[in-house]
């Protein structure tokens, strides 16, 4: 193709990058502020509806599976943990406050591993 044929086939291709960009920006149609706000409102609604659906579906499934006995209830889980013996090092990464909060939640009950923890926290 000759230069004349190129400019006839693609007149914008002969412009500089800046001129091409300005021509595209000027040719673009921009939404009105009302249309932009309408789209933002639709996006917020879709996000809120999606969040609500996901949370409600999760609660529905959890309740259904619990009712069918496929997963244990919270009470059954807590009842099963009363006689649990925790392994050595189960408090690694816990602060003294974390440990004391745990003991308060458990009613101050002691387990064999608590004695090992006391060695790490002499003030207990």
PDB file of C-alpha atoms in Angstrom:
ATOM      1  CA  UNK A   1       0.000   0.000   0.000  1.00  0.00           C
ATOM      2  CA  UNK A   2       1.163   3.447  -0.745  1.00  0.00           C
ATOM      3  CA  UNK A   3       1.088   6.251   1.821  1.00  0.00           C
ATOM      4  CA  UNK A   4      -1.885   7.808   0.026  1.00  0.00           C
ATOM      5  CA  UNK A   5      -3.835   4.536   0.175  1.00  0.00           C
ATOM      6  CA  UNK A   6      -2.937   4.093   3.874  1.00  0.00           C
ATOM      7  CA  UNK A   7      -4.178   7.590   4.754  1.00  0.00           C
ATOM      8  CA  UNK A   8      -7.342   7.006   2.722  1.00  0.00           C
ATOM      9  CA  UNK A   9      -8.007   3.600   4.371  1.00  0.00           C
ATOM     10  CA  UNK A  10      -7.190   4.724   7.932  1.00  0.00           C
ATOM     11  CA  UNK A  11      -7.098   8.490   8.352  1.00  0.00           C
ATOM     12  CA  UNK A  12      -6.852   8.220  12.163  1.00  0.00           C
ATOM     13  CA  UNK A  13      -3.815   5.973  11.908  1.00  0.00           C
ATOM     14  CA  UNK A  14      -1.839   8.838  10.443  1.00  0.00           C
ATOM     15  CA  UNK A  15      -2.438  11.046  13.492  1.00  0.00           C
ATOM     16  CA  UNK A  16      -0.112  11.150  16.488  1.00  0.00           C
ATOM     17  CA  UNK A  17      -1.008   9.149  19.594  1.00  0.00           C
ATOM     18  CA  UNK A  18      -2.098  12.305  21.439  1.00  0.00           C
ATOM     19  CA  UNK A  19      -4.329  13.406  18.529  1.00  0.00           C
ATOM     20  CA  UNK A  20      -5.868   9.916  18.304  1.00  0.00           C
ATOM     21  CA  UNK A  21      -6.600   9.900  22.035  1.00  0.00           C
ATOM     22  CA  UNK A  22      -8.157  13.387  21.955  1.00  0.00           C
ATOM     23  CA  UNK A  23     -10.320  12.435  18.959  1.00  0.00           C
ATOM     24  CA  UNK A  24     -11.594   9.323  20.798  1.00  0.00           C
ATOM     25  CA  UNK A  25     -12.285  11.281  23.997  1.00  0.00           C
ATOM     26  CA  UNK A  26     -14.198  13.977  22.097  1.00  0.00           C
ATOM     27  CA  UNK A  27     -16.258  11.344  20.265  1.00  0.00           C
ATOM     28  CA  UNK A  28     -17.167   9.519  23.481  1.00  0.00           C
ATOM     29  CA  UNK A  29     -20.570  10.083  25.031  1.00  0.00           C
ATOM     30  CA  UNK A  30     -20.429  10.541  28.763  1.00  0.00           C
ATOM     31  CA  UNK A  31     -23.311   9.675  31.084  1.00  0.00           C
ATOM     32  CA  UNK A  32     -25.242  12.429  32.753  1.00  0.00           C
ATOM     33  CA  UNK A  33     -24.836  12.799  36.534  1.00  0.00           C
ATOM     34  CA  UNK A  34     -28.327  11.340  36.982  1.00  0.00           C
ATOM     35  CA  UNK A  35     -27.489   8.288  34.884  1.00  0.00           C
ATOM     36  CA  UNK A  36     -24.230   7.793  36.783  1.00  0.00           C
ATOM     37  CA  UNK A  37     -26.044   8.003  40.143  1.00  0.00           C
ATOM     38  CA  UNK A  38     -28.667   5.569  38.868  1.00  0.00           C
ATOM     39  CA  UNK A  39     -25.966   3.073  37.931  1.00  0.00           C
ATOM     40  CA  UNK A  40     -24.251   3.480  41.312  1.00  0.00           C
ATOM     41  CA  UNK A  41     -27.596   2.848  43.044  1.00  0.00           C
ATOM     42  CA  UNK A  42     -28.132  -0.301  40.972  1.00  0.00           C
ATOM     43  CA  UNK A  43     -24.642  -1.542  41.846  1.00  0.00           C
ATOM     44  CA  UNK A  44     -25.203  -0.905  45.575  1.00  0.00           C
ATOM     45  CA  UNK A  45     -28.564  -2.690  45.418  1.00  0.00           C
ATOM     46  CA  UNK A  46     -27.058  -5.689  43.620  1.00  0.00           C
ATOM     47  CA  UNK A  47     -24.231  -5.887  46.168  1.00  0.00           C
ATOM     48  CA  UNK A  48     -26.619  -5.650  49.141  1.00  0.00           C
ATOM     49  CA  UNK A  49     -29.030  -8.197  47.645  1.00  0.00           C
ATOM     50  CA  UNK A  50     -26.181 -10.615  46.907  1.00  0.00           C
ATOM     51  CA  UNK A  51     -24.868 -10.267  50.449  1.00  0.00           C
ATOM     52  CA  UNK A  52     -28.328 -10.861  51.902  1.00  0.00           C
ATOM     53  CA  UNK A  53     -28.906 -13.919  49.736  1.00  0.00           C
ATOM     54  CA  UNK A  54     -25.546 -15.453  50.648  1.00  0.00           C
ATOM     55  CA  UNK A  55     -25.982 -14.891  54.387  1.00  0.00           C
ATOM     56  CA  UNK A  56     -29.582 -16.136  54.458  1.00  0.00           C
ATOM     57  CA  UNK A  57     -28.727 -19.167  52.336  1.00  0.00           C
ATOM     58  CA  UNK A  58     -25.850 -20.013  54.665  1.00  0.00           C
ATOM     59  CA  UNK A  59     -28.114 -19.757  57.724  1.00  0.00           C
ATOM     60  CA  UNK A  60     -30.801 -21.841  55.999  1.00  0.00           C
ATOM     61  CA  UNK A  61     -28.328 -24.579  55.072  1.00  0.00           C
ATOM     62  CA  UNK A  62     -26.777 -24.622  58.554  1.00  0.00           C
ATOM     63  CA  UNK A  63     -30.212 -24.920  60.182  1.00  0.00           C
ATOM     64  CA  UNK A  64     -31.360 -27.588  57.708  1.00  0.00           C
ATOM     65  CA  UNK A  65     -28.232 -29.705  58.121  1.00  0.00           C
ATOM     66  CA  UNK A  66     -28.457 -29.350  61.907  1.00  0.00           C
ATOM     67  CA  UNK A  67     -32.149 -30.373  61.872  1.00  0.00           C
ATOM     68  CA  UNK A  68     -31.333 -33.465  59.812  1.00  0.00           C
ATOM     69  CA  UNK A  69     -28.512 -34.321  62.207  1.00  0.00           C
ATOM     70  CA  UNK A  70     -25.815 -33.985  59.562  1.00  0.00           C
ATOM     71  CA  UNK A  71     -23.847 -31.544  61.721  1.00  0.00           C
ATOM     72  CA  UNK A  72     -23.921 -31.222  65.522  1.00  0.00           C
ATOM     73  CA  UNK A  73     -25.624 -28.347  67.310  1.00  0.00           C
ATOM     74  CA  UNK A  74     -23.614 -25.825  69.320  1.00  0.00           C
ATOM     75  CA  UNK A  75     -24.800 -27.441  72.552  1.00  0.00           C
ATOM     76  CA  UNK A  76     -23.612 -30.857  71.395  1.00  0.00           C
ATOM     77  CA  UNK A  77     -20.234 -29.418  70.493  1.00  0.00           C
ATOM     78  CA  UNK A  78     -19.834 -27.767  73.892  1.00  0.00           C
ATOM     79  CA  UNK A  79     -21.007 -30.909  75.703  1.00  0.00           C
ATOM     80  CA  UNK A  80     -18.412 -32.961  73.841  1.00  0.00           C
ATOM     81  CA  UNK A  81     -15.599 -30.565  74.701  1.00  0.00           C
ATOM     82  CA  UNK A  82     -16.080 -30.761  78.482  1.00  0.00           C
ATOM     83  CA  UNK A  83     -13.793 -33.786  78.877  1.00  0.00           C
ATOM     84  CA  UNK A  84     -11.377 -32.795  76.157  1.00  0.00           C
ATOM     85  CA  UNK A  85      -7.685 -33.030  77.011  1.00  0.00           C
ATOM     86  CA  UNK A  86      -5.695 -30.518  75.067  1.00  0.00           C
ATOM     87  CA  UNK A  87      -2.275 -31.410  73.645  1.00  0.00           C
ATOM     88  CA  UNK A  88       0.962 -29.865  74.816  1.00  0.00           C
ATOM     89  CA  UNK A  89       1.653 -26.507  73.207  1.00  0.00           C
ATOM     90  CA  UNK A  90      -1.999 -25.695  72.544  1.00  0.00           C
ATOM     91  CA  UNK A  91      -1.462 -22.205  73.953  1.00  0.00           C
ATOM     92  CA  UNK A  92       1.499 -21.346  71.752  1.00  0.00           C
ATOM     93  CA  UNK A  93       0.889 -17.862  70.431  1.00  0.00           C
ATOM     94  CA  UNK A  94      -1.595 -16.959  73.189  1.00  0.00           C
ATOM     95  CA  UNK A  95      -0.963 -14.029  75.479  1.00  0.00           C
ATOM     96  CA  UNK A  96      -1.598 -14.235  79.205  1.00  0.00           C
ATOM     97  CA  UNK A  97      -4.863 -12.330  78.707  1.00  0.00           C
ATOM     98  CA  UNK A  98      -5.979 -14.766  76.012  1.00  0.00           C
ATOM     99  CA  UNK A  99      -5.281 -17.666  78.332  1.00  0.00           C
ATOM    100  CA  UNK A 100      -7.135 -16.080  81.250  1.00  0.00           C
ATOM    101  CA  UNK A 101     -10.126 -15.305  79.005  1.00  0.00           C
ATOM    102  CA  UNK A 102     -10.132 -18.920  77.882  1.00  0.00           C
ATOM    103  CA  UNK A 103     -10.105 -20.138  81.479  1.00  0.00           C
ATOM    104  CA  UNK A 104     -12.975 -17.807  82.388  1.00  0.00           C
ATOM    105  CA  UNK A 105     -15.004 -19.033  79.404  1.00  0.00           C
ATOM    106  CA  UNK A 106     -14.416 -22.619  80.522  1.00  0.00           C
ATOM    107  CA  UNK A 107     -15.472 -21.883  84.089  1.00  0.00           C
ATOM    108  CA  UNK A 108     -11.933 -22.026  85.460  1.00  0.00           C
ATOM    109  CA  UNK A 109     -11.753 -25.759  84.848  1.00  0.00           C
ATOM    110  CA  UNK A 110      -8.272 -27.124  84.727  1.00  0.00           C
ATOM    111  CA  UNK A 111      -6.905 -29.827  82.464  1.00  0.00           C
ATOM    112  CA  UNK A 112      -3.539 -31.608  82.476  1.00  0.00           C
ATOM    113  CA  UNK A 113      -2.215 -29.245  79.824  1.00  0.00           C
ATOM    114  CA  UNK A 114      -3.097 -26.191  81.954  1.00  0.00           C
ATOM    115  CA  UNK A 115      -0.446 -27.201  84.462  1.00  0.00           C
ATOM    116  CA  UNK A 116       2.103 -27.158  81.657  1.00  0.00           C
ATOM    117  CA  UNK A 117       0.915 -23.700  80.627  1.00  0.00           C
ATOM    118  CA  UNK A 118       1.344 -22.435  84.186  1.00  0.00           C
ATOM    119  CA  UNK A 119       5.019 -23.232  83.895  1.00  0.00           C
ATOM    120  CA  UNK A 120       5.174 -20.770  80.985  1.00  0.00           C
ATOM    121  CA  UNK A 121       3.177 -18.165  82.958  1.00  0.00           C
ATOM    122  CA  UNK A 122       4.586 -18.232  86.514  1.00  0.00           C
ATOM    123  CA  UNK A 123       2.212 -15.495  87.677  1.00  0.00           C
ATOM    124  CA  UNK A 124      -0.779 -17.823  87.226  1.00  0.00           C
TER     125      UNK A 124
END
